[in-house]
PDB file of C-alpha atoms in Angstrom:
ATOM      1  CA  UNK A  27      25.974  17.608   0.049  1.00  0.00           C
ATOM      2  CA  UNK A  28      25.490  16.751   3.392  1.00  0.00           C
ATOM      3  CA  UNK A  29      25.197  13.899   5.431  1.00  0.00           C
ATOM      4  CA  UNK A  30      21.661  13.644   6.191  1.00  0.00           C
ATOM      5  CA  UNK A  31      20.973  14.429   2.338  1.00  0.00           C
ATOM      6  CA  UNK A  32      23.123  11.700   1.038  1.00  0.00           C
ATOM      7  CA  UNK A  33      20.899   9.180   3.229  1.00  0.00           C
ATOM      8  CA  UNK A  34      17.867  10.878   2.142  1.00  0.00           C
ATOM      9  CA  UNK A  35      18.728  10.361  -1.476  1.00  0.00           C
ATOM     10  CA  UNK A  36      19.710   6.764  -0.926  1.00  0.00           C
ATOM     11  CA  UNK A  37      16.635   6.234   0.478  1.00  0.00           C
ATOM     12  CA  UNK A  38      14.802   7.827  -2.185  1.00  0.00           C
ATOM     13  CA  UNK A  39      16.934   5.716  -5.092  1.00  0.00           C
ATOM     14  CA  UNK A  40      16.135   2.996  -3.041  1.00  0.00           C
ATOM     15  CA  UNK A  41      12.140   3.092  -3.564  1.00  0.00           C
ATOM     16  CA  UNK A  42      12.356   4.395  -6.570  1.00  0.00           C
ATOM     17  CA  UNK A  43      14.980   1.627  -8.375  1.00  0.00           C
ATOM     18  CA  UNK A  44      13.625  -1.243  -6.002  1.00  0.00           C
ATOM     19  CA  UNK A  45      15.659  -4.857  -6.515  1.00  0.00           C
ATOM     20  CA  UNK A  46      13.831  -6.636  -8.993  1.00  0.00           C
ATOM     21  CA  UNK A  47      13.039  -9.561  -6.570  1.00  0.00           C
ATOM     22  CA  UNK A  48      10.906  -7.613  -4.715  1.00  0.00           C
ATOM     23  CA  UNK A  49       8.365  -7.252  -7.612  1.00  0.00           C
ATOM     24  CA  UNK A  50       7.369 -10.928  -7.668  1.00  0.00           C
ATOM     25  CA  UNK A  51       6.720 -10.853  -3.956  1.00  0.00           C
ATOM     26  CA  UNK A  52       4.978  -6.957  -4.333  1.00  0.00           C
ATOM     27  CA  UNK A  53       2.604  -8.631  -7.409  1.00  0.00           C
ATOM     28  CA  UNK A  54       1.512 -11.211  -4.914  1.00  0.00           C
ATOM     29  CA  UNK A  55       0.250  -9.045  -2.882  1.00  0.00           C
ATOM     30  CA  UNK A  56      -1.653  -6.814  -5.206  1.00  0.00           C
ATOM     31  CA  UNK A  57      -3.662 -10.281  -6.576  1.00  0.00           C
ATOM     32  CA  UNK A  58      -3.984 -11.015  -2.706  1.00  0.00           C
ATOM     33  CA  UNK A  59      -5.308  -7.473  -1.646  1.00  0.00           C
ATOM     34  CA  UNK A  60      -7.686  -7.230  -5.620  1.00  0.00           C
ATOM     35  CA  UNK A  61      -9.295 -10.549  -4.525  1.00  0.00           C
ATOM     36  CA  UNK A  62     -10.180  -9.444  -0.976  1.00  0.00           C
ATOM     37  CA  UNK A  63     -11.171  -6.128  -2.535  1.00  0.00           C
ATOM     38  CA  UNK A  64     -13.279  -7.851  -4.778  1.00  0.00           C
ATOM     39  CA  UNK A  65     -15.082 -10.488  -2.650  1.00  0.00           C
ATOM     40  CA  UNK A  66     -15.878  -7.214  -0.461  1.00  0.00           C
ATOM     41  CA  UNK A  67     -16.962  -5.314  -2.977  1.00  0.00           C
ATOM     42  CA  UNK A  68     -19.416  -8.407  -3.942  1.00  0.00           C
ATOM     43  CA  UNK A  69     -20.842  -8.552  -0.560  1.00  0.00           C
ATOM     44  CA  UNK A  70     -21.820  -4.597  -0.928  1.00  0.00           C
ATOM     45  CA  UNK A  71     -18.800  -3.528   2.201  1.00  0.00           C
ATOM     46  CA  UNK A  72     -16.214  -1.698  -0.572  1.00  0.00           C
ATOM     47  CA  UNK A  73     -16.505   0.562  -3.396  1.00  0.00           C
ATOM     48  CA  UNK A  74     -17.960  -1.617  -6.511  1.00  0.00           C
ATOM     49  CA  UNK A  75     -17.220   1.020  -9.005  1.00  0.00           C
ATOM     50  CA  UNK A  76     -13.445   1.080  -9.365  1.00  0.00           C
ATOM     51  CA  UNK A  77     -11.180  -1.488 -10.829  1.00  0.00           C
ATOM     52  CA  UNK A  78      -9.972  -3.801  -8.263  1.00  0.00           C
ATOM     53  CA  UNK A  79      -6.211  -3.096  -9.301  1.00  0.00           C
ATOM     54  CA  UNK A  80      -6.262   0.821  -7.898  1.00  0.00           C
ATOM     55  CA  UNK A  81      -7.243  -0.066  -4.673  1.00  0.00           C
ATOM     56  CA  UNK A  82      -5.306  -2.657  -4.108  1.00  0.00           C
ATOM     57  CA  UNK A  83      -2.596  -0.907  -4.902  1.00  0.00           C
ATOM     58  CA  UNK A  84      -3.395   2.025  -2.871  1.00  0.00           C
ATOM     59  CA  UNK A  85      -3.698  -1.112  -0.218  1.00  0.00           C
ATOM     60  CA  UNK A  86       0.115  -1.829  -0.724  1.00  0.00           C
ATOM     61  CA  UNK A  87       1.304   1.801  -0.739  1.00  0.00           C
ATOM     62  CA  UNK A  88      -0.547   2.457   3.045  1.00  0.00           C
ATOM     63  CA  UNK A  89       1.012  -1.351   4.070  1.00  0.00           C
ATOM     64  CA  UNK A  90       4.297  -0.075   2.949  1.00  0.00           C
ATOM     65  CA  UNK A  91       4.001   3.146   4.411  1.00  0.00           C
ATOM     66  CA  UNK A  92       2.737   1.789   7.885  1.00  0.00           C
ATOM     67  CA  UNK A  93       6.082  -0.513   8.106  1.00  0.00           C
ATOM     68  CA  UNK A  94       7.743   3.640   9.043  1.00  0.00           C
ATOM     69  CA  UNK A  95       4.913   4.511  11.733  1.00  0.00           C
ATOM     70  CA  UNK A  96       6.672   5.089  14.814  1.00  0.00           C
ATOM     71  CA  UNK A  97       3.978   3.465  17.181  1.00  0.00           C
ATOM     72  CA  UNK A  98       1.202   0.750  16.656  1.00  0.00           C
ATOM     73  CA  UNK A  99      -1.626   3.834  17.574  1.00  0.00           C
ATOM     74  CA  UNK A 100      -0.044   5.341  14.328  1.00  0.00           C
ATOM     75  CA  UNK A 101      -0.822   2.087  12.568  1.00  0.00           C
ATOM     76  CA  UNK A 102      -4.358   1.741  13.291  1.00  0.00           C
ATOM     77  CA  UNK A 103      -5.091   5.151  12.241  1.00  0.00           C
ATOM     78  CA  UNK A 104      -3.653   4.447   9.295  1.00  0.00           C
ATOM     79  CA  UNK A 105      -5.718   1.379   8.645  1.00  0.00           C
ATOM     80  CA  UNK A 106      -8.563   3.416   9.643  1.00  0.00           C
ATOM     81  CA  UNK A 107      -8.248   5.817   6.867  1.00  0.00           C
ATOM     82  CA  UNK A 108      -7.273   3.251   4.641  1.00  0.00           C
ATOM     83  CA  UNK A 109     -10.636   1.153   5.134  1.00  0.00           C
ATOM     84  CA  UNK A 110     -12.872   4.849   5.300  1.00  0.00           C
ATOM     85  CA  UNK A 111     -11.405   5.258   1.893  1.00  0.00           C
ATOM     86  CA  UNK A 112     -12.480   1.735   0.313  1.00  0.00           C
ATOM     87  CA  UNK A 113     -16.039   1.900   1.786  1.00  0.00           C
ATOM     88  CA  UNK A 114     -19.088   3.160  -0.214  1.00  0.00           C
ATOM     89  CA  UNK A 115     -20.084   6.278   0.654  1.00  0.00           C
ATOM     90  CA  UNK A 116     -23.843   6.894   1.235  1.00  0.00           C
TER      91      UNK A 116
END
């Protein structure tokens, strides 16, 4: 196995077998991102018919992801799609 494989595993084990401290920290943020989701959803701005859990996870999965953008224009497309995908449609 190479080099460049043996990092690309770690990594992998890494996210996939994450430290259990992180979880405390990572369930804080889901109730953080399902309130906002749900006070927007109230107010008519977000999808009201899907649990607020999915897309606040889906929330923490594009915040984790943008942390490995190699620029901050990277980043705010990101967001972008992020937000197109949590608005009502129509």
């Amino acid at each position: 196995m190479g080099r460049s494989t043996k990092r690309s595993t770690s990594v992998v084990e890494a996210l996939v077998h994450r430290p259990e401290h992180i979880a405390p920290a990572q369930r804080q943020l889901v109730e953080l991102f399902q309130s906002l989701l749900t006070e927007a959803a109230e107010a008519g701005e977000l999808h009201d018919d899907v649990a607020p859990t999915e897309p606040a996870s889906y929330c923490l999965h594009a915040l984790s992801a943008a942390g490995g953008l190699s620029s901050e224009a990277a980043v705010h497309r990101l967001v972008a799609v992020t937000l197109a995908g949590l608005r009502p449609t129509g």
